[in-house]
Coordinates of C-alpha atoms in Angstrom, one line a residue:
X1 CA 0.0 0.0 0.0
X2 CA 1.2 3.5 -0.8
X3 CA 2.1 5.7 2.2
X4 CA 0.8 8.7 0.3
X5 CA -1.1 9.2 -2.9
X6 CA -2.2 12.4 -4.8
X7 CA -4.9 12.3 -7.4
X8 CA -5.6 15.1 -9.9
X9 CA -4.3 17.8 -7.6
X10 CA -4.8 21.3 -9.0
X11 CA -3.8 24.6 -7.3
X12 CA -4.4 28.1 -8.7
X13 CA -3.3 31.5 -7.5
X14 CA -5.6 34.0 -9.3
X15 CA -5.1 33.3 -13.0
X16 CA -1.9 31.4 -12.5
X17 CA -2.1 27.6 -12.4
X18 CA 0.7 26.4 -10.1
X19 CA -0.2 22.7 -10.3
X20 CA -2.5 21.1 -12.8
X21 CA -4.0 17.5 -12.4
X22 CA -0.9 16.2 -10.6
X23 CA -0.8 12.5 -9.7
X24 CA 1.9 11.2 -7.4
X25 CA 2.5 8.2 -5.2
X26 CA 5.1 7.6 -2.4
X27 CA 5.6 4.1 -1.2
X28 CA 6.5 3.1 2.4
X29 CA 10.2 2.9 2.9
X30 CA 11.3 4.7 -0.3
X31 CA 13.1 7.9 -1.2
X32 CA 11.2 9.7 -4.0
X33 CA 12.9 12.7 -5.7
X34 CA 10.6 15.3 -7.1
X35 CA 12.4 17.0 -9.9
X36 CA 11.6 20.1 -11.9
X37 CA 13.0 23.5 -12.8
X38 CA 12.3 26.7 -10.9
X39 CA 8.6 27.5 -11.2
X40 CA 7.6 23.9 -12.1
X41 CA 5.3 23.7 -9.0
X42 CA 7.4 21.4 -6.8
X43 CA 7.2 23.5 -3.6
X44 CA 3.5 24.4 -4.1
X45 CA 2.7 20.7 -4.4
X46 CA 4.6 19.9 -1.2
X47 CA 3.0 22.8 0.6
X48 CA -0.3 21.2 0.0
X49 CA 0.8 17.9 1.5
X50 CA 2.2 19.7 4.5
X51 CA -1.0 21.8 5.1
X52 CA 0.3 25.2 4.1
X53 CA -2.0 25.4 1.1
X54 CA -5.2 23.6 0.3
X55 CA -5.8 22.1 -3.2
X56 CA -8.5 23.6 -5.3
X57 CA -9.2 20.2 -6.9
X58 CA -8.1 16.6 -6.3
X59 CA -7.7 14.2 -3.5
X60 CA -5.0 13.2 -1.0
X61 CA -4.8 9.6 0.4
X62 CA -2.7 8.4 3.3
X63 CA -2.4 4.6 3.8
X64 CA -5.3 4.3 1.3
X65 CA -7.7 6.6 3.2
X66 CA -8.8 9.9 1.8
X67 CA -7.7 12.8 4.1
X68 CA -8.3 16.5 4.3
X69 CA -5.1 18.5 5.3
X70 CA -6.1 22.0 6.2
X71 CA -3.1 23.1 8.4
X72 CA 0.4 22.0 9.3
X73 CA -1.1 20.6 12.5
X74 CA -3.4 18.3 10.4
X75 CA -0.3 17.2 8.5
X76 CA 1.5 16.3 11.8
X77 CA -1.6 14.3 12.9
X78 CA -1.2 12.3 9.7
X79 CA 2.6 11.9 10.5
X80 CA 3.8 14.2 7.7
X81 CA 6.7 16.6 8.4
X82 CA 8.2 19.1 6.0
X83 CA 11.7 20.5 6.4
X84 CA 11.7 23.9 4.6
X85 CA 14.6 25.5 2.7
X86 CA 14.6 28.5 5.1
X87 CA 14.7 27.2 8.6
X88 CA 12.0 28.2 11.2
X89 CA 14.0 28.2 14.4
X90 CA 14.3 30.6 17.4
X91 CA 17.9 31.7 17.6
X92 CA 18.2 32.2 21.3
X93 CA 16.6 28.8 22.2
X94 CA 18.6 25.5 22.4
X95 CA 18.1 22.6 20.0
X96 CA 15.8 20.9 22.6
X97 CA 13.7 24.0 23.2
X98 CA 13.1 24.4 19.5
X99 CA 12.2 20.8 19.0
X100 CA 9.5 20.8 21.7
X101 CA 8.3 24.3 21.1
X102 CA 4.5 24.4 20.6
X103 CA 3.9 20.7 21.6
X104 CA 0.9 20.6 23.9
X105 CA 1.7 17.4 25.7
X106 CA 5.3 18.5 26.4
X107 CA 4.2 21.3 28.7
X108 CA 4.7 19.0 31.7
X109 CA 8.0 17.9 30.2
X110 CA 11.3 18.0 31.9
X111 CA 14.0 19.2 29.5
X112 CA 16.1 16.2 30.6
X113 CA 13.6 13.6 29.4
X114 CA 13.2 15.5 26.1
X115 CA 17.0 15.6 25.7
X116 CA 17.1 11.9 26.3
X117 CA 14.5 11.3 23.6
X118 CA 16.5 13.5 21.2
X119 CA 19.6 11.5 21.9
X120 CA 17.8 8.2 21.2
X121 CA 16.6 9.6 17.8
X122 CA 20.1 10.8 17.0
X123 CA 21.7 7.5 17.8
X124 CA 19.1 5.6 15.8
X125 CA 19.7 7.6 12.6
X126 CA 23.3 8.8 13.0
X127 CA 22.7 12.5 13.7
X128 CA 25.4 14.5 15.4
X129 CA 23.8 17.1 17.7
X130 CA 24.2 18.7 21.1
X131 CA 20.6 19.1 22.5
X132 CA 21.7 21.9 24.8
X133 CA 23.5 24.0 22.1
X134 CA 21.9 27.3 21.2
X135 CA 20.8 27.8 17.6
X136 CA 22.8 31.0 17.1
X137 CA 26.0 29.0 17.8
X138 CA 25.2 26.4 15.2
X139 CA 26.4 25.8 11.6
X140 CA 23.9 25.6 8.8
X141 CA 24.0 21.8 8.7
X142 CA 23.4 21.6 12.5
X143 CA 20.4 23.9 12.1
X144 CA 19.1 21.6 9.4
X145 CA 19.6 18.6 11.7
X146 CA 17.5 20.3 14.4
X147 CA 14.7 20.8 11.8
X148 CA 14.8 17.1 10.8
X149 CA 14.8 15.8 14.4
X150 CA 11.9 18.2 15.2
X151 CA 9.6 16.4 12.7
X152 CA 10.9 12.9 13.8
X153 CA 10.3 13.9 17.5
X154 CA 6.7 14.6 16.5
X155 CA 6.4 11.1 15.0
X156 CA 6.6 11.9 11.3
X157 CA 6.6 8.8 9.0
X158 CA 6.5 10.9 5.8
X159 CA 9.3 13.5 5.5
X160 CA 9.5 16.2 2.8
X161 CA 12.8 17.9 2.4
X162 CA 12.8 21.1 0.2
X163 CA 16.3 21.6 -1.5
X164 CA 18.1 20.2 1.5
X165 CA 21.6 20.3 0.0
X166 CA 21.5 23.9 -1.2
X167 CA 23.3 25.0 1.9
X168 CA 25.6 22.0 2.5
X169 CA 29.2 21.1 1.5
X170 CA 29.7 17.8 -0.4
X171 CA 30.8 16.1 2.9
X172 CA 27.7 17.3 4.8
X173 CA 25.5 16.2 1.8
X174 CA 27.0 12.7 2.0
X175 CA 26.2 12.6 5.8
X176 CA 22.7 13.7 5.2
X177 CA 22.2 11.1 2.5
X178 CA 23.5 8.3 4.8
X179 CA 20.9 9.4 7.4
X180 CA 18.1 9.5 4.8
X181 CA 19.0 5.9 3.8
X182 CA 18.8 4.8 7.5
X183 CA 15.4 6.4 7.7
X184 CA 14.3 4.5 4.6
X185 CA 15.5 1.2 6.1
X186 CA 13.4 2.1 9.2
X187 CA 10.3 2.3 6.9
X188 CA 10.0 6.1 6.6
X189 CA 8.9 7.6 3.3
X190 CA 11.0 10.5 2.2
X191 CA 10.3 13.0 -0.5
X192 CA 13.3 15.1 -1.6
X193 CA 12.7 18.2 -3.8
X194 CA 15.8 19.1 -5.8
X195 CA 17.1 20.2 -9.1
X196 CA 20.5 18.7 -8.8
X197 CA 20.5 15.7 -11.1
X198 CA 23.6 13.9 -9.8
X199 CA 22.1 13.9 -6.3
X200 CA 18.8 12.5 -7.6
X201 CA 20.6 9.6 -9.1
X202 CA 22.6 8.9 -6.0
X203 CA 19.9 9.0 -3.3
X204 CA 16.5 8.2 -4.8
X205 CA 14.6 5.0 -5.6
X206 CA 12.2 6.7 -8.0
X207 CA 12.0 10.2 -9.6
X208 CA 8.8 12.1 -10.4
X209 CA 9.1 15.0 -12.8
X210 CA 7.1 18.2 -12.9
X211 CA 7.1 20.7 -15.8
X212 CA 5.3 24.0 -15.7
X213 CA 3.0 22.7 -12.9
X214 CA 2.1 19.5 -14.7
X215 CA 3.0 16.0 -13.8
X216 CA 5.2 14.5 -16.6
X217 CA 5.9 11.0 -15.2
X218 CA 7.7 8.8 -12.7
X219 CA 10.7 6.6 -13.5
X220 CA 12.8 4.2 -11.5
X221 CA 16.2 5.8 -10.8
X222 CA 18.1 2.7 -11.8
X223 CA 16.6 2.9 -15.3
X224 CA 17.4 6.6 -16.1
X225 CA 20.3 9.0 -16.5
X226 CA 20.9 12.8 -16.4
X227 CA 20.2 13.3 -20.1
X228 CA 16.8 11.5 -20.0
X229 CA 15.7 13.4 -16.8
X230 CA 16.7 16.7 -18.3
X231 CA 14.6 16.0 -21.3
X232 CA 11.7 15.2 -19.1
X233 CA 12.2 18.4 -17.2
X234 CA 12.7 20.7 -20.2
X235 CA 10.6 19.0 -22.7
X236 CA 13.2 19.0 -25.5
X237 CA 16.6 17.7 -26.2
X238 CA 19.3 19.6 -24.3
X239 CA 23.1 19.3 -24.8
X240 CA 24.7 19.3 -21.3
X241 CA 28.3 19.8 -22.0
X242 CA 30.5 22.7 -21.0
X243 CA 33.5 22.9 -23.3
X244 CA 36.7 23.9 -21.4
X245 CA 39.3 25.3 -23.7
X246 CA 42.9 25.8 -22.8
X247 CA 43.6 29.4 -21.8
X248 CA 45.6 31.3 -24.5
X249 CA 48.4 33.6 -23.5
X250 CA 47.0 34.2 -20.0
X251 CA 48.4 37.5 -18.5
X252 CA 47.9 39.0 -15.1
X253 CA 44.9 41.3 -15.5
X254 CA 43.8 41.9 -11.8
X255 CA 46.2 41.5 -8.9
X256 CA 44.6 41.6 -5.4
X257 CA 47.0 42.0 -2.5
X258 CA 46.3 41.6 1.2
X259 CA 42.8 43.0 1.0
X260 CA 40.9 43.3 4.3
X261 CA 37.4 44.7 4.7
X262 CA 35.3 45.3 7.8
X263 CA 31.5 45.4 8.2
X264 CA 29.6 48.0 10.2
X265 CA 30.3 46.2 13.4
X266 CA 34.1 46.2 12.8
X267 CA 34.1 42.4 12.0
X268 CA 36.4 41.3 9.2
X269 CA 34.4 40.3 6.1
X270 CA 37.5 39.8 4.1
X271 CA 40.7 38.8 5.9
X272 CA 44.0 39.4 4.1
X273 CA 42.9 38.2 0.6
X274 CA 45.5 37.9 -2.2
X275 CA 45.1 36.3 -5.6
X276 CA 45.6 37.1 -9.4
X277 CA 42.9 36.9 -12.1
X278 CA 44.4 36.3 -15.6
X279 CA 43.1 37.3 -19.0
X280 CA 41.7 34.3 -20.9
X281 CA 40.9 32.3 -17.8
X282 CA 37.9 31.6 -15.7
X283 CA 38.6 31.8 -12.0
X284 CA 35.8 30.2 -10.0
X285 CA 35.1 31.2 -6.4
X286 CA 33.6 28.4 -4.2
X287 CA 32.4 28.6 -0.6
X288 CA 29.4 28.2 1.6
X289 CA 27.0 31.1 1.1
X290 CA 28.0 34.2 3.1
X291 CA 31.7 33.4 3.2
X292 CA 32.8 36.8 1.7
X293 CA 32.2 36.2 -2.0
X294 CA 29.9 39.2 -2.4
X295 CA 32.2 41.5 -0.4
X296 CA 35.2 40.5 -2.5
X297 CA 33.6 41.3 -5.8
X298 CA 32.2 44.5 -4.5
X299 CA 35.7 45.5 -3.2
X300 CA 37.1 45.0 -6.7
X301 CA 34.2 47.1 -8.2
X302 CA 34.9 49.9 -5.7
X303 CA 31.6 49.4 -3.8
X304 CA 33.3 48.3 -0.5
X305 CA 35.7 50.3 1.6
X306 CA 39.1 48.6 1.9
X307 CA 40.5 48.7 5.4
X308 CA 43.9 47.7 4.0
X309 CA 45.4 46.1 0.9
X310 CA 45.7 47.0 -2.8
X311 CA 43.9 46.1 -6.0
X312 CA 46.0 46.6 -9.2
X313 CA 44.5 46.4 -12.7
X314 CA 46.8 46.0 -15.8
X315 CA 45.1 48.1 -18.4
X316 CA 45.4 46.3 -21.8
X317 CA 44.6 49.6 -23.6
X318 CA 47.7 51.5 -22.5
X319 CA 49.7 48.8 -20.7
X320 CA 49.6 50.9 -17.5
X321 CA 49.1 49.4 -14.0
X322 CA 46.2 51.2 -12.3
X323 CA 45.5 51.1 -8.6
X324 CA 41.8 50.6 -8.3
X325 CA 41.8 51.7 -4.7
X326 CA 42.2 55.3 -5.9
X327 CA 39.2 55.1 -8.2
X328 CA 35.4 55.6 -7.9
X329 CA 33.1 52.7 -8.9
X330 CA 32.2 54.6 -12.1
X331 CA 35.9 55.0 -13.1
X332 CA 36.5 51.3 -12.4
X333 CA 33.6 50.4 -14.7
X334 CA 34.9 52.7 -17.4
X335 CA 38.2 50.8 -17.3
X336 CA 36.3 47.7 -18.3
X337 CA 36.0 46.0 -14.9
X338 CA 32.3 44.9 -14.9
X339 CA 30.3 43.3 -12.1
X340 CA 27.1 41.3 -12.8
X341 CA 25.8 40.4 -9.5
X342 CA 22.5 38.4 -9.5
X343 CA 21.0 39.2 -6.1
X344 CA 17.9 37.6 -4.5
X345 CA 16.2 40.9 -5.3
X346 CA 17.1 41.2 -9.0
X347 CA 15.1 44.4 -9.5
X348 CA 16.3 46.2 -6.4
X349 CA 19.9 46.0 -7.6
X350 CA 20.9 46.9 -11.0
X351 CA 17.7 47.1 -13.0
X352 CA 14.7 49.6 -12.9
X353 CA 11.5 47.6 -13.0
X354 CA 9.3 50.3 -14.6
X355 CA 11.7 50.9 -17.4
X356 CA 11.8 48.7 -20.5
X357 CA 14.8 46.6 -21.6
X358 CA 16.1 49.3 -23.9
X359 CA 16.2 51.9 -21.2
X360 CA 17.9 49.5 -18.8
X361 CA 20.6 49.0 -21.4
X362 CA 21.0 52.8 -21.6
X363 CA 21.5 53.0 -17.8
X364 CA 24.8 51.2 -18.2
X365 CA 26.0 51.9 -21.7
X366 CA 25.2 55.6 -22.1
X367 CA 26.4 57.4 -19.0
X368 CA 28.8 59.2 -21.3
X369 CA 26.0 60.8 -23.3
X370 CA 26.6 64.5 -23.8
X371 CA 22.9 65.3 -24.3
X372 CA 19.6 64.7 -22.6
X373 CA 18.2 63.4 -25.9
X374 CA 20.1 60.1 -25.9
X375 CA 20.3 58.2 -29.1
X376 CA 18.2 55.0 -28.7
X377 CA 19.4 53.1 -31.8
X378 CA 22.4 51.4 -30.3
X379 CA 20.8 50.3 -27.0
X380 CA 17.8 49.1 -29.0
X381 CA 19.9 46.8 -31.1
X382 CA 21.8 45.8 -28.0
X383 CA 18.6 44.9 -26.2
X384 CA 17.4 43.0 -29.3
X385 CA 20.7 41.1 -29.5
X386 CA 20.4 40.1 -25.9
X387 CA 16.8 39.0 -26.3
X388 CA 17.8 37.0 -29.3
X389 CA 21.0 35.4 -28.1
X390 CA 19.8 34.6 -24.6
X391 CA 16.2 33.7 -25.6
X392 CA 14.7 36.2 -23.2
X393 CA 10.9 35.5 -23.1
X394 CA 9.4 38.9 -23.6
X395 CA 6.8 40.4 -26.0
X396 CA 9.4 43.0 -27.1
X397 CA 12.3 45.1 -26.1
X398 CA 9.9 47.8 -24.9
X399 CA 8.3 45.6 -22.3
X400 CA 8.8 46.9 -18.7
X401 CA 11.4 44.7 -17.0
X402 CA 9.2 44.1 -14.0
X403 CA 6.8 42.1 -16.2
X404 CA 9.5 39.6 -17.0
X405 CA 10.1 36.4 -14.9
X406 CA 13.1 36.3 -12.6
X407 CA 15.1 34.2 -14.9
X408 CA 14.5 36.5 -17.9
X409 CA 15.4 39.5 -15.8
X410 CA 18.6 37.7 -14.9
X411 CA 19.5 37.2 -18.6
X412 CA 19.1 40.9 -19.2
X413 CA 21.4 41.7 -16.2
X414 CA 24.2 39.3 -17.3
X415 CA 23.8 40.2 -21.0
X416 CA 24.1 43.9 -20.3
X417 CA 27.5 43.5 -18.6
X418 CA 28.8 41.2 -21.4
X419 CA 27.6 43.7 -24.0
X420 CA 29.9 46.4 -22.5
X421 CA 32.9 44.4 -23.8
X422 CA 34.6 44.2 -20.4
X423 CA 38.3 43.2 -19.8
X424 CA 37.4 41.8 -16.4
X425 CA 33.9 40.2 -16.0
X426 CA 32.7 39.3 -12.5
X427 CA 29.6 37.1 -12.6
X428 CA 28.1 36.2 -9.3
X429 CA 25.4 33.5 -9.2
X430 CA 24.4 34.2 -12.9
X431 CA 22.4 31.0 -13.2
X432 CA 20.5 31.2 -9.9
X433 CA 16.9 30.2 -10.6
X434 CA 17.5 29.7 -14.3
X435 CA 16.3 26.5 -16.1
X436 CA 19.0 24.1 -17.4
X437 CA 18.9 25.4 -21.0
X438 CA 19.4 29.0 -20.0
X439 CA 22.1 28.0 -17.5
X440 CA 24.1 26.3 -20.2
X441 CA 23.6 29.4 -22.4
X442 CA 25.2 31.6 -19.7
X443 CA 28.1 29.1 -19.2
X444 CA 28.8 29.3 -23.0
X445 CA 28.7 33.1 -22.9
X446 CA 31.3 33.1 -20.1
X447 CA 33.4 30.7 -22.2
X448 CA 33.1 33.1 -25.2
X449 CA 34.3 35.9 -23.0
X450 CA 37.3 33.8 -21.9
X451 CA 38.2 33.1 -25.5
X452 CA 38.1 36.9 -26.2
X453 CA 40.8 37.3 -23.6
X454 CA 38.5 38.5 -20.8
X455 CA 39.5 37.7 -17.2
X456 CA 36.3 36.0 -15.9
X457 CA 35.6 35.6 -12.2
X458 CA 32.7 33.3 -11.6
X459 CA 30.9 32.8 -8.3
X460 CA 28.7 29.7 -8.4
X461 CA 26.8 27.4 -6.1
X462 CA 27.1 24.2 -8.0
X463 CA 30.5 22.5 -7.4
X464 CA 30.0 20.2 -10.4
X465 CA 29.7 23.2 -12.7
X466 CA 32.6 25.0 -11.1
X467 CA 34.8 22.0 -11.7
X468 CA 33.7 21.7 -15.3
X469 CA 33.7 25.3 -16.3
X470 CA 36.6 27.0 -14.5
X471 CA 40.4 26.9 -15.0
X472 CA 41.1 27.6 -11.4
X473 CA 39.0 27.5 -8.3
X474 CA 39.6 29.7 -5.3
X475 CA 37.9 28.6 -2.1
X476 CA 36.8 31.2 0.5
X477 CA 35.6 30.5 4.0
X478 CA 34.8 33.1 6.6
X479 CA 36.5 35.8 4.6
X480 CA 39.8 33.9 4.1
X481 CA 41.2 32.0 1.1
X482 CA 41.6 28.4 2.2
X483 CA 43.1 27.3 -1.2
X484 CA 43.5 28.0 -4.9
X485 CA 43.4 24.8 -6.9
X486 CA 43.5 23.6 -10.5
X487 CA 39.9 22.8 -11.5
X488 CA 40.9 20.1 -14.0
X489 CA 42.7 18.0 -11.5
X490 CA 41.0 18.6 -8.1
X491 CA 38.1 16.5 -6.8
X492 CA 34.8 17.7 -5.5
X493 CA 35.7 16.2 -2.0
X494 CA 38.9 18.2 -1.9
X495 CA 37.1 21.4 -2.7
X496 CA 34.5 20.5 0.0
X497 CA 37.2 20.1 2.6
X498 CA 38.6 23.5 1.7
X499 CA 35.1 25.0 2.1
X500 CA 35.0 23.9 5.8
X501 CA 38.7 24.7 6.7
X502 CA 39.1 27.9 8.6
X503 CA 42.8 28.4 8.0
X504 CA 44.3 27.7 4.6
X505 CA 47.5 27.7 2.7
X506 CA 47.3 30.6 0.3
X507 CA 49.1 29.4 -2.8
X508 CA 48.6 29.9 -6.5
X509 CA 48.1 26.6 -8.3

């Protein structure tokens, strides 16, 4: 008998159909991966199982019985627990206090007996947790552990994990997968939402694919591969190969020496950072989110105050060495050092939502205009070229940017910086939230820039891509460089270890 079954589930938000006639089954003691691109309706579907939303149509069955799940408490009554991507924990409470928070029958509890129960759960599945530790003292993976134990403590037999590895290093991911396998052996049913294909293949028993809110099908993991799953997700044949060419005549373009930056509280965001970015090379920056990647790129672009250190730029136009520390952000841009940062809030940073694509091109390209009446011909052809090359889904170049989806806004952001013919291109998270097809388009664009002799600095979240695309990878942890390695010869595990080291050998590979 299936632990959980969904039949013809439909959910609308106004005129948008998030899920349409979705069928899904989860067996007892299995790990089911739910795969789909951003916006395919994965999280909406799981939010209906966990009681956050209610379906407009369709039925949910648990152990063969039809159920009505109207709230997260109803879901808990049916032994369903969801671990969200953004944790819902109280920072000043301990692990134990968070786990028993809101439980009626634990009011008479003694913290000691609750801690004992938590220890037993941890031993059973292999969690490493100190029940008395406060949340604010924990690493991201420890917080995630608290969230998982929280639902197990409440008796969950069906666990839903939303993008659980997005915040983990490769080593932490392997630990989590070992725990999930133990839960499966114990008869738990686990649904894991992800878009990382290699993880799907390593952890799941079956894979269900959603595309644009519709259920495409379910396959046995043993009978499929990355290419087939991609085609199910995208609906057409996709070539998943990043060509890494040998750098031609790499020369030092950007030399960063002993750079230190402090935040408002006087805490070091960057601690004595030194490295060289060469023309015709892609330098990848890896690290757990918030390790200083953003501050580093902003320091180079002149947007962060340097406490100490120097940043030198070898100008290919006149052969002069320029000290960027003396320059304003605008002067640095004019020299050809471009920053394309794809933030969470794409419209808040870098694009004006009410302006159309052409005007957004002019924001960057036409600061030098001598007259109020700017010529619109060049930015228009630039906008049309970006729409064409990057397949931006828009009615026209005069559509206001706020009407575009996040992924399409992103293509405009990245395309605009590339169109400025930079000599140094810094691209941070340029594929965040993009579908597979668009992601590979951006990787190819970065490769084209490399072939033109641009020094490309690429901050990415997916280690597999960093290893395939970059020539060198620099690993940053807590504002320090823990290693600079050759991407062609290093393993994912070695990079993962550098991501968790606090002190590193700073050497150039």
